[in-house]
Every structure is written in structure tokens, then in C-alpha cells.
Short mmCIF file of N, CA and C and ligand atoms in Angstrom, two decimals:
data_model
loop_
_atom_site.label_atom_id
_atom_site.label_comp_id
_atom_site.label_asym_id
_atom_site.label_seq_id
_atom_site.Cartn_x
_atom_site.Cartn_y
_atom_site.Cartn_z
N MET F 1 -2.74 -11.40 24.44
CA MET F 1 -1.33 -10.97 25.10
C MET F 1 -0.44 -11.14 24.00
N ILE F 2 0.79 -10.77 23.44
CA ILE F 2 1.89 -10.89 22.36
C ILE F 2 3.08 -11.24 23.66
N ASN F 3 3.48 -12.18 22.58
CA ASN F 3 4.69 -12.65 23.67
C ASN F 3 6.15 -12.05 23.42
N LYS F 4 7.37 -11.87 24.68
CA LYS F 4 8.50 -11.03 23.81
C LYS F 4 8.63 -11.06 22.20
N LYS F 5 9.05 -11.85 21.76
CA LYS F 5 9.76 -11.72 20.01
C LYS F 5 8.97 -11.11 19.21
N ILE F 6 7.32 -11.45 19.71
CA ILE F 6 6.64 -10.25 18.72
C ILE F 6 6.75 -9.39 19.10
N GLU F 7 6.99 -9.10 20.94
CA GLU F 7 6.59 -7.52 20.98
C GLU F 7 8.31 -6.78 20.31
N LYS F 8 8.92 -7.69 20.35
CA LYS F 8 10.67 -7.09 20.02
C LYS F 8 10.45 -7.18 18.49
N ALA F 9 10.16 -7.59 17.81
CA ALA F 9 9.51 -7.59 16.06
C ALA F 9 8.81 -6.31 15.94
N LEU F 10 7.46 -6.43 16.77
CA LEU F 10 6.59 -4.76 16.60
C LEU F 10 7.29 -3.36 17.02
N ASN F 11 7.76 -3.37 17.99
CA ASN F 11 9.01 -2.65 18.19
C ASN F 11 10.05 -2.24 17.13
N GLU F 12 10.26 -2.92 16.81
CA GLU F 12 11.59 -2.75 15.57
C GLU F 12 11.25 -2.38 14.81
N GLN F 13 10.33 -2.49 13.99
CA GLN F 13 8.73 -1.97 13.15
C GLN F 13 8.62 -0.52 13.32
N VAL F 14 8.26 -0.18 14.46
CA VAL F 14 7.82 1.28 14.92
C VAL F 14 8.86 2.42 14.75
N GLU F 15 10.42 1.85 14.80
CA GLU F 15 11.33 2.36 14.65
C GLU F 15 11.76 2.73 12.77
N LYS F 16 11.27 1.14 12.24
CA LYS F 16 11.75 1.42 11.11
C LYS F 16 10.41 2.47 10.23
N GLU F 17 9.01 2.62 10.84
CA GLU F 17 8.26 3.15 10.58
C GLU F 17 8.08 5.06 10.57
N GLY F 18 8.63 4.92 11.91
CA GLY F 18 8.66 6.29 12.28
C GLY F 18 10.51 7.08 11.54
N TYR F 19 10.97 5.87 11.03
CA TYR F 19 12.41 6.76 10.22
C TYR F 19 11.87 6.60 8.60
N SER F 20 11.30 6.06 8.34
CA SER F 20 10.62 6.18 6.60
C SER F 20 10.21 7.76 6.51
N SER F 21 9.12 8.14 7.72
CA SER F 21 8.81 9.05 8.41
C SER F 21 9.93 10.33 7.70
N SER F 22 10.48 10.17 8.53
CA SER F 22 11.98 11.08 8.84
C SER F 22 12.55 11.68 7.55
N LEU F 23 12.42 10.00 7.10
CA LEU F 23 13.53 10.31 5.74
C LEU F 23 12.18 10.84 4.93
N TYR F 24 10.76 10.50 4.42
CA TYR F 24 10.39 11.14 3.15
C TYR F 24 10.29 12.70 3.95
N LEU F 25 10.06 12.98 5.37
CA LEU F 25 9.92 14.64 5.28
C LEU F 25 11.13 15.19 5.05
N ALA F 26 12.00 14.54 5.27
CA ALA F 26 13.73 15.06 4.32
C ALA F 26 13.43 15.38 2.98
N MET F 27 12.83 14.36 2.16
CA MET F 27 12.99 14.98 0.63
C MET F 27 12.11 15.72 0.69
N ALA F 28 10.70 15.68 1.23
CA ALA F 28 9.87 16.76 1.05
C ALA F 28 10.94 18.11 1.13
N SER F 29 11.24 18.16 1.78
CA SER F 29 11.73 19.51 2.26
C SER F 29 12.80 19.47 1.27
N TRP F 30 13.75 18.81 0.97
CA TRP F 30 14.47 18.75 0.06
C TRP F 30 14.21 19.45 -1.20
N ALA F 31 13.55 18.74 -1.71
CA ALA F 31 12.05 18.53 -2.85
C ALA F 31 11.88 20.19 -3.04
N GLU F 32 11.15 20.86 -1.80
CA GLU F 32 10.33 22.02 -2.22
C GLU F 32 11.73 23.15 -1.82
N THR F 33 12.80 22.84 -1.31
CA THR F 33 13.82 24.10 -1.97
C THR F 33 14.02 23.98 -2.79
N LYS F 34 13.90 22.91 -3.81
CA LYS F 34 14.50 22.77 -5.56
C LYS F 34 13.69 23.40 -6.49
N GLY F 35 11.91 23.98 -5.35
CA GLY F 35 11.33 24.20 -6.41
C GLY F 35 10.04 23.72 -7.04
N MET F 36 10.41 22.03 -6.22
CA MET F 36 9.66 21.18 -7.10
C MET F 36 8.25 21.00 -5.91
N ALA F 37 7.04 21.88 -6.10
CA ALA F 37 6.09 21.49 -5.11
C ALA F 37 5.50 20.24 -5.22
N GLY F 38 5.28 19.79 -6.31
CA GLY F 38 4.89 18.66 -6.16
C GLY F 38 4.93 17.54 -5.68
N VAL F 39 6.60 17.62 -6.27
CA VAL F 39 6.99 16.53 -5.42
C VAL F 39 7.07 16.77 -3.88
N ALA F 40 7.31 17.66 -3.55
CA ALA F 40 7.40 17.73 -1.93
C ALA F 40 6.26 17.74 -1.51
N GLN F 41 5.39 18.20 -2.88
CA GLN F 41 3.83 17.80 -1.33
C GLN F 41 3.22 16.37 -1.73
N TRP F 42 4.00 15.47 -2.59
CA TRP F 42 3.62 14.38 -2.47
C TRP F 42 4.08 13.32 -1.21
N LEU F 43 5.58 13.92 -0.95
CA LEU F 43 6.53 13.01 -0.49
C LEU F 43 5.74 13.82 1.02
N TYR F 44 5.77 14.99 1.42
CA TYR F 44 4.68 15.78 2.48
C TYR F 44 3.74 14.33 3.30
N VAL F 45 2.90 14.09 2.43
CA VAL F 45 1.66 13.20 2.40
C VAL F 45 2.75 11.65 3.06
N GLN F 46 3.18 11.70 2.44
CA GLN F 46 3.57 10.28 2.23
C GLN F 46 4.45 10.03 3.69
N SER F 47 5.36 11.07 4.15
CA SER F 47 5.64 10.96 5.71
C SER F 47 4.36 11.06 6.77
N ASP F 48 3.70 11.98 6.55
CA ASP F 48 2.09 11.33 7.41
C ASP F 48 1.98 10.60 7.55
N GLU F 49 1.56 9.65 6.43
CA GLU F 49 1.34 8.21 6.02
C GLU F 49 2.35 7.49 7.23
N GLU F 50 3.28 7.67 6.45
CA GLU F 50 4.43 7.27 7.71
C GLU F 50 3.94 6.78 9.41
N ARG F 51 3.92 8.43 9.57
CA ARG F 51 3.72 8.47 11.05
C ARG F 51 2.35 7.64 11.53
N MET F 52 1.44 7.93 10.33
CA MET F 52 0.38 7.02 10.84
C MET F 52 0.88 5.68 11.04
N HIS F 53 1.82 5.05 9.94
CA HIS F 53 2.15 3.11 10.26
C HIS F 53 2.51 3.01 11.37
N MET F 54 3.57 3.60 11.39
CA MET F 54 4.36 3.81 13.61
C MET F 54 3.01 3.81 14.21
N LEU F 55 2.24 4.42 14.36
CA LEU F 55 0.89 4.61 15.46
C LEU F 55 0.32 3.30 15.08
N LYS F 56 0.28 2.90 14.34
CA LYS F 56 -0.78 1.80 14.31
C LYS F 56 -0.10 0.74 15.29
N PHE F 57 1.32 0.78 15.07
CA PHE F 57 1.94 -0.54 15.90
C PHE F 57 2.42 -0.10 17.12
N ILE F 58 2.66 1.07 17.57
CA ILE F 58 2.02 1.42 18.74
C ILE F 58 0.92 1.28 19.79
N LYS F 59 0.13 1.19 18.77
CA LYS F 59 -1.51 0.74 19.13
C LYS F 59 -2.26 -0.30 19.18
N TYR F 60 -1.19 -1.06 18.45
CA TYR F 60 -1.23 -2.30 18.56
C TYR F 60 -0.73 -3.13 19.78
N ILE F 61 0.83 -2.60 19.93
CA ILE F 61 1.53 -3.56 20.52
C ILE F 61 1.15 -3.03 22.17
N ASN F 62 0.63 -1.97 22.50
CA ASN F 62 -0.24 -1.69 23.86
C ASN F 62 -1.39 -2.59 24.11
N GLU F 63 -2.45 -2.19 23.09
CA GLU F 63 -3.56 -3.09 23.39
C GLU F 63 -3.49 -4.42 23.17
N ARG F 64 -2.31 -5.11 23.02
CA ARG F 64 -2.32 -6.37 23.60
C ARG F 64 -1.25 -7.10 24.08
N GLY F 65 -1.10 -5.76 25.33
CA GLY F 65 -0.47 -6.27 26.55
C GLY F 65 1.33 -6.07 26.88
N GLY F 66 1.73 -5.25 25.41
CA GLY F 66 3.04 -4.85 25.53
C GLY F 66 3.69 -3.93 25.76
N LYS F 67 4.34 -3.16 25.60
CA LYS F 67 5.04 -1.78 26.00
C LYS F 67 5.76 -1.23 24.53
N ALA F 68 5.06 -0.76 23.94
CA ALA F 68 5.31 -0.05 22.73
C ALA F 68 6.80 1.39 23.03
N ILE F 69 7.74 1.07 22.57
CA ILE F 69 8.78 2.15 22.73
C ILE F 69 9.16 2.43 21.55
N VAL F 70 8.81 4.16 22.09
CA VAL F 70 9.41 5.42 21.12
C VAL F 70 10.81 5.39 20.90
N PRO F 71 11.63 4.82 19.53
CA PRO F 71 13.06 5.43 19.90
C PRO F 71 13.72 6.17 19.37
N ALA F 72 15.04 6.74 19.69
CA ALA F 72 15.38 7.55 18.45
C ALA F 72 15.46 7.34 16.99
N PHE F 73 15.16 7.92 16.31
CA PHE F 73 15.46 8.05 14.50
C PHE F 73 16.54 8.87 14.05
N LYS F 74 17.63 7.75 13.44
CA LYS F 74 18.78 8.10 12.71
C LYS F 74 18.28 9.54 11.51
N GLN F 75 19.25 9.94 11.85
CA GLN F 75 18.89 11.32 11.03
C GLN F 75 18.88 11.12 9.18
N PRO F 76 17.99 11.35 8.71
CA PRO F 76 17.85 10.51 7.52
C PRO F 76 19.10 12.10 6.49
N GLY F 77 19.67 11.60 5.46
CA GLY F 77 20.50 12.46 4.41
C GLY F 77 19.42 13.89 4.04
N LYS F 78 20.44 14.37 4.17
CA LYS F 78 19.91 16.26 3.75
C LYS F 78 19.88 16.70 2.22
N GLU F 79 21.41 15.41 1.81
CA GLU F 79 21.12 15.96 0.04
C GLU F 79 20.59 14.69 -0.70
N ASN F 80 19.99 14.72 -1.81
CA ASN F 80 19.55 14.01 -2.74
C ASN F 80 20.29 14.26 -4.82
N ALA F 81 21.16 13.51 -4.91
CA ALA F 81 21.56 13.47 -6.25
C ALA F 81 21.02 13.67 -7.37
N SER F 82 19.79 13.59 -7.07
CA SER F 82 18.66 13.91 -8.04
C SER F 82 17.54 13.30 -7.98
N VAL F 83 16.50 13.50 -8.73
CA VAL F 83 14.59 13.72 -8.04
C VAL F 83 14.67 11.79 -8.60
N LYS F 84 15.34 11.41 -9.47
CA LYS F 84 15.07 10.26 -10.17
C LYS F 84 16.03 9.33 -9.11
N LYS F 85 17.25 9.71 -8.20
CA LYS F 85 17.94 8.96 -7.56
C LYS F 85 16.99 8.55 -6.20
N MET F 86 16.90 9.75 -5.79
CA MET F 86 15.68 10.27 -5.19
C MET F 86 14.97 9.15 -5.11
N PHE F 87 13.87 8.57 -6.06
CA PHE F 87 12.64 8.14 -6.10
C PHE F 87 13.27 6.75 -6.18
N GLU F 88 14.33 6.39 -6.69
CA GLU F 88 14.94 5.05 -6.67
C GLU F 88 15.55 4.54 -4.98
N ASP F 89 15.75 5.61 -4.00
CA ASP F 89 15.96 5.43 -2.76
C ASP F 89 14.31 5.01 -2.26
N VAL F 90 13.24 5.48 -2.83
CA VAL F 90 12.19 5.67 -2.08
C VAL F 90 11.65 4.12 -2.64
N LEU F 91 11.71 3.75 -3.36
CA LEU F 91 11.50 2.21 -3.70
C LEU F 91 12.17 1.25 -2.94
N LYS F 92 13.29 1.34 -3.31
CA LYS F 92 14.72 0.56 -2.23
C LYS F 92 14.73 0.50 -0.97
N HIS F 93 13.86 1.66 -0.26
CA HIS F 93 13.17 1.88 0.55
C HIS F 93 12.48 0.59 1.01
N GLU F 94 11.10 1.03 0.32
CA GLU F 94 9.67 0.37 0.42
C GLU F 94 10.39 -0.65 0.40
N GLN F 95 11.05 -1.51 -0.59
CA GLN F 95 10.83 -2.91 -0.82
C GLN F 95 11.61 -3.48 0.33
N PHE F 96 12.36 -3.05 1.12
CA PHE F 96 12.74 -2.78 2.50
C PHE F 96 11.85 -3.64 3.74
N ILE F 97 10.71 -2.32 3.59
CA ILE F 97 10.57 -2.12 4.35
C ILE F 97 9.44 -3.93 4.33
N SER F 98 9.07 -3.72 3.34
CA SER F 98 8.35 -4.93 2.29
C SER F 98 9.13 -6.28 3.22
N SER F 99 10.08 -6.35 2.85
CA SER F 99 10.39 -7.76 3.39
C SER F 99 10.77 -7.42 5.10
N SER F 100 10.82 -6.60 5.43
CA SER F 100 10.63 -6.58 7.60
C SER F 100 9.11 -6.92 7.74
N ILE F 101 8.19 -6.03 7.01
CA ILE F 101 6.97 -6.82 7.03
C ILE F 101 7.01 -8.53 7.27
N ASN F 102 7.28 -8.94 5.55
CA ASN F 102 7.30 -10.66 5.61
C ASN F 102 7.76 -10.91 6.81
N GLU F 103 9.30 -10.62 7.07
CA GLU F 103 9.65 -11.41 8.30
C GLU F 103 8.97 -11.50 9.78
N ILE F 104 7.99 -10.76 9.82
CA ILE F 104 6.61 -10.24 11.39
C ILE F 104 5.77 -11.46 10.76
N VAL F 105 5.42 -11.74 9.30
CA VAL F 105 4.65 -12.52 8.91
C VAL F 105 4.79 -14.22 9.62
N ALA F 106 6.47 -14.03 9.07
CA ALA F 106 6.88 -15.51 9.41
C ALA F 106 6.98 -15.86 10.11
N LEU F 107 7.55 -14.65 11.42
CA LEU F 107 7.49 -15.26 12.84
C LEU F 107 6.24 -15.46 13.60
N CYS F 108 5.20 -15.25 13.00
CA CYS F 108 3.80 -14.94 13.87
C CYS F 108 3.08 -16.14 13.51
N THR F 109 3.64 -16.82 12.48
CA THR F 109 3.70 -18.47 12.27
C THR F 109 4.20 -19.41 12.88
N THR F 110 5.83 -19.15 13.05
CA THR F 110 5.91 -20.03 14.04
C THR F 110 6.22 -19.64 15.39
N GLU F 111 5.51 -18.39 15.92
CA GLU F 111 5.31 -18.37 16.99
C GLU F 111 3.97 -18.79 17.35
N LYS F 112 3.38 -19.15 16.26
CA LYS F 112 1.40 -19.46 16.45
C LYS F 112 0.63 -18.02 17.23
N ASP F 113 1.19 -17.20 16.46
CA ASP F 113 0.17 -16.03 16.95
C ASP F 113 -0.43 -15.36 16.15
N TYR F 114 -2.07 -16.40 15.23
CA TYR F 114 -2.48 -16.01 14.68
C TYR F 114 -3.34 -14.77 14.81
N THR F 115 -3.44 -14.06 15.83
CA THR F 115 -3.76 -12.87 15.93
C THR F 115 -3.63 -11.43 15.39
N THR F 116 -1.70 -11.80 15.84
CA THR F 116 -1.05 -10.55 15.02
C THR F 116 -0.97 -11.31 13.71
N LEU F 117 -1.26 -12.06 13.27
CA LEU F 117 -0.69 -12.54 11.79
C LEU F 117 -1.89 -12.19 11.07
N ASN F 118 -3.18 -11.54 11.68
CA ASN F 118 -4.25 -11.24 10.81
C ASN F 118 -4.26 -10.11 10.74
N TRP F 119 -3.73 -8.83 11.75
CA TRP F 119 -3.41 -7.71 11.85
C TRP F 119 -2.72 -7.80 10.88
N ILE F 120 -1.17 -7.82 10.68
CA ILE F 120 -0.56 -7.48 9.99
C ILE F 120 -0.93 -7.69 8.66
N GLN F 121 -1.60 -8.06 8.08
CA GLN F 121 -2.46 -8.19 6.43
C GLN F 121 -2.54 -7.05 5.95
N TRP F 122 -3.20 -6.08 6.91
CA TRP F 122 -3.35 -4.60 6.71
C TRP F 122 -2.13 -4.66 5.59
N PHE F 123 -1.02 -4.77 6.70
CA PHE F 123 0.52 -3.72 6.19
C PHE F 123 1.41 -4.57 5.00
N VAL F 124 0.98 -6.23 4.73
CA VAL F 124 0.75 -6.61 3.50
C VAL F 124 0.69 -5.48 2.44
N ASN F 125 -0.91 -6.07 2.90
CA ASN F 125 -1.31 -5.03 1.43
C ASN F 125 -0.51 -3.53 1.27
N GLU F 126 -0.77 -2.93 1.98
CA GLU F 126 -0.36 -1.58 2.30
C GLU F 126 1.10 -1.38 1.19
N GLN F 127 1.87 -2.45 1.30
CA GLN F 127 3.30 -2.48 1.03
C GLN F 127 3.03 -3.20 -0.32
N VAL F 128 2.12 -3.67 -0.75
CA VAL F 128 2.33 -3.57 -2.09
C VAL F 128 1.42 -2.79 -3.05
N GLU F 129 0.91 -1.74 -2.30
CA GLU F 129 0.64 -0.36 -3.04
C GLU F 129 1.85 0.54 -2.31
N GLU F 130 2.40 0.36 -1.96
CA GLU F 130 3.67 1.62 -1.43
C GLU F 130 4.77 1.66 -2.74
N GLU F 131 4.65 -0.07 -2.46
CA GLU F 131 6.06 -0.39 -4.33
C GLU F 131 5.29 0.05 -5.47
N THR F 132 3.97 -0.31 -5.39
CA THR F 132 3.39 -0.16 -7.12
C THR F 132 3.45 1.66 -7.32
N ASN F 133 3.34 2.11 -5.85
CA ASN F 133 3.41 4.09 -6.29
C ASN F 133 4.86 4.30 -6.70
N ALA F 134 5.76 4.04 -5.81
CA ALA F 134 6.81 4.10 -6.31
C ALA F 134 7.54 3.88 -7.76
N THR F 135 6.76 2.53 -8.35
CA THR F 135 7.35 2.00 -9.60
C THR F 135 6.80 3.06 -10.47
N GLN F 136 5.53 3.33 -10.12
CA GLN F 136 4.70 4.30 -11.40
C GLN F 136 5.68 5.71 -11.61
N ILE F 137 6.03 6.10 -10.38
CA ILE F 137 6.72 7.24 -10.33
C ILE F 137 7.95 7.32 -11.16
N LEU F 138 8.54 6.32 -10.77
CA LEU F 138 9.90 6.39 -11.86
C LEU F 138 9.46 5.75 -12.42
N ASP F 139 8.24 5.40 -13.22
CA ASP F 139 7.71 5.48 -14.54
C ASP F 139 8.04 6.37 -15.28
N LYS F 140 7.01 7.32 -14.76
CA LYS F 140 6.51 8.60 -15.08
C LYS F 140 8.04 9.19 -15.74
N LEU F 141 8.76 9.44 -14.73
CA LEU F 141 10.36 10.17 -14.84
C LEU F 141 10.90 9.47 -15.66
N ASN F 142 11.14 8.17 -15.99
CA ASN F 142 11.30 7.58 -17.17
C ASN F 142 11.24 8.07 -18.47
N LEU F 143 9.59 7.84 -18.69
CA LEU F 143 9.14 8.41 -19.71
C LEU F 143 9.35 9.62 -20.04
N LEU F 144 9.14 10.41 -18.93
CA LEU F 144 9.39 12.21 -19.38
C LEU F 144 11.08 12.88 -19.70
N GLY F 145 11.83 12.08 -18.28
CA GLY F 145 13.27 12.42 -18.47
C GLY F 145 13.10 13.29 -17.93
N GLU F 146 14.80 13.13 -17.47
CA GLU F 146 15.00 14.20 -16.57
C GLU F 146 14.95 16.06 -16.44
N LYS F 147 14.92 15.77 -17.82
CA LYS F 147 14.97 16.92 -19.13
C LYS F 147 14.06 17.75 -18.57
N ASN F 148 12.73 17.32 -17.92
CA ASN F 148 11.22 17.77 -17.91
C ASN F 148 11.29 17.31 -17.05
N LEU F 149 11.73 18.23 -16.09
CA LEU F 149 11.05 17.86 -14.73
C LEU F 149 10.03 18.77 -14.11
N TYR F 150 9.76 20.00 -15.14
CA TYR F 150 8.67 20.90 -14.47
C TYR F 150 7.05 20.35 -14.48
N MET F 151 7.35 19.49 -16.06
CA MET F 151 6.39 18.19 -16.37
C MET F 151 5.70 17.47 -15.39
N PHE F 152 7.15 16.98 -14.94
CA PHE F 152 7.11 15.92 -14.05
C PHE F 152 6.00 16.12 -12.91
N ASP F 153 6.74 17.53 -11.89
CA ASP F 153 6.43 17.83 -10.98
C ASP F 153 4.50 18.66 -11.19
N ARG F 154 4.45 18.88 -12.15
CA ARG F 154 3.07 19.16 -12.25
C ARG F 154 2.22 17.70 -12.30
N ASP F 155 3.11 16.74 -13.07
CA ASP F 155 2.29 15.78 -12.87
C ASP F 155 1.53 15.00 -11.32
N ILE F 156 2.77 14.97 -10.88
CA ILE F 156 2.91 14.24 -9.61
C ILE F 156 1.94 14.69 -8.64
N MET F 157 1.62 16.38 -8.51
CA MET F 157 1.10 16.78 -7.92
C MET F 157 -0.55 16.40 -8.08
N SER F 158 -1.04 15.93 -9.49
CA SER F 158 -2.32 15.21 -9.65
C SER F 158 -2.43 14.04 -8.63
N LEU F 159 -1.21 13.19 -8.63
CA LEU F 159 -1.15 12.26 -7.56
C LEU F 159 -1.92 12.24 -6.15
N ARG F 160 -1.44 14.08 -5.68
CA ARG F 160 -1.76 13.96 -4.32
C ARG F 160 -3.24 13.80 -4.09
N GLY F 161 -4.32 13.58 -4.39
CA GLY F 161 -5.36 13.36 -3.69
C GLY F 161 -5.54 12.08 -3.46
N LYS F 162 -5.18 10.93 -3.85
CA LYS F 162 -4.92 9.48 -3.90
C LYS F 162 -3.90 9.57 -2.80
N ALA F 163 -3.14 10.19 -2.45
CA ALA F 163 -1.63 9.71 -1.43
C ALA F 163 -2.63 10.42 -0.23
N ALA F 164 -3.36 10.99 -0.01
CA ALA F 164 -4.34 11.96 0.95
C ALA F 164 -4.87 10.77 1.02
N ALA F 165 -5.56 10.30 0.29
CA ALA F 165 -6.32 9.32 0.75
C ALA F 165 -5.88 8.11 1.33
N GLY F 166 -4.61 7.74 1.03
CA GLY F 166 -4.26 6.22 1.68
C GLY F 166 -3.78 6.79 2.80
N THR F 167 -3.88 8.19 3.27
CA THR F 167 -3.38 8.47 4.83
C THR F 167 -4.58 8.44 5.89
N ALA F 168 -5.77 8.98 4.91
CA ALA F 168 -6.79 8.68 5.54
C ALA F 168 -7.16 7.15 5.80
N ASP F 169 -6.89 6.34 5.01
CA ASP F 169 -7.51 5.03 5.12
C ASP F 169 -6.60 4.65 6.62
N ALA F 170 -5.27 5.02 6.68
CA ALA F 170 -4.19 4.00 8.28
C ALA F 170 -4.36 4.57 9.03
N THR F 171 -5.77 5.66 9.62
CA THR F 171 -6.17 6.36 10.76
C THR F 171 -6.85 4.65 11.41
FE1 OFO J 201 5.14 2.38 5.93
O1 OFO J 201 5.14 1.81 4.09
FE2 OFO J 201 6.59 3.22 3.39
O2 OFO J 201 7.57 2.30 4.71
#
């Protein structure tokens, strides 16, 4: 059974993962309207993956005798200044999520909740991958330069299979 402090922290993470899903969905939709099918596809898959992360938290809270709360999610921005700025925002957001997961790890230690500590390791590893993916995409953008967005869009399309596999892992 999880204690109230852990339950609260996990429920806060439900909100953060759900917001991540909305954020990437909004970015996907924006990219689609700009004709960037590859970027949009990558972000749509990413949004699905975040929804799976949210579900993992919801199910774990309930399984451990807590009560998962599905909150209202704040509305993400509608516009992005550029593709590069958008992926910089993705990386920044993932760094924020990593620090949030690390705070839960620290809380599990102080609360001596070794079951949740063990369970959350999946997310610790997942965050390494999330930050690496965003960094690699920014590296590609820097290599190609923003003038070569068509090539970048084609290239990111080839990452779709890998991202989709990540979604399957999250179930
Ligand atoms: Fe759920 O990993 Fe991104 O936010």
C-alpha cells in the first residue's frame, strides 16, 4: 500500500505525463499544418507514448491501494516560432520530466517505499531515452540547417519505426 505522500507525488506525475501528451499532440498538429508530415508523425507517436506513461501511473496508483485522479490539463501553446525552437522546447520539457521523476525517486527513498522505488526505475531509464531522442533530433537540425527542412522532415520520418516500438514497450 502506498502512503499519502507517494500517492500525491504519483498523481502529480499523472498530470505531467498527460500534459506531455497534450503538448506533443498540439505540436504534431502544428507541424502537420506546416506540411511537415515526418515531424508531425514523430510527435503524434510521442503523444501516444506519453498517454501510455500517464496510464502506467494511473494503474500503479490504483493497484497499490491509492486513488488515481485524472486532472484537467492546461492548454498547450498553439504556435511554435520555428521547428528548431519547438524541439528545443521538447528537450527542455523532457529535462523537466526527468527531474520530476528523480524527485519521486528521492521521495521513495526518504519514505522507505522500496516497491515504488523499484517500479519507477522503468521511468528513470525511459527519461534517458527521451532526452537522447530530443538531443539527436536537434543535432540533425543543426547539421542540416533550418534551410533544409524538407530533408530534415524526410529524415525524421525514418525514426518513426523506432518511436512506434517505444510506444509498444510502454504498454
Ligand atoms: Fe513521459 O516521458 Fe516524455 O514527458
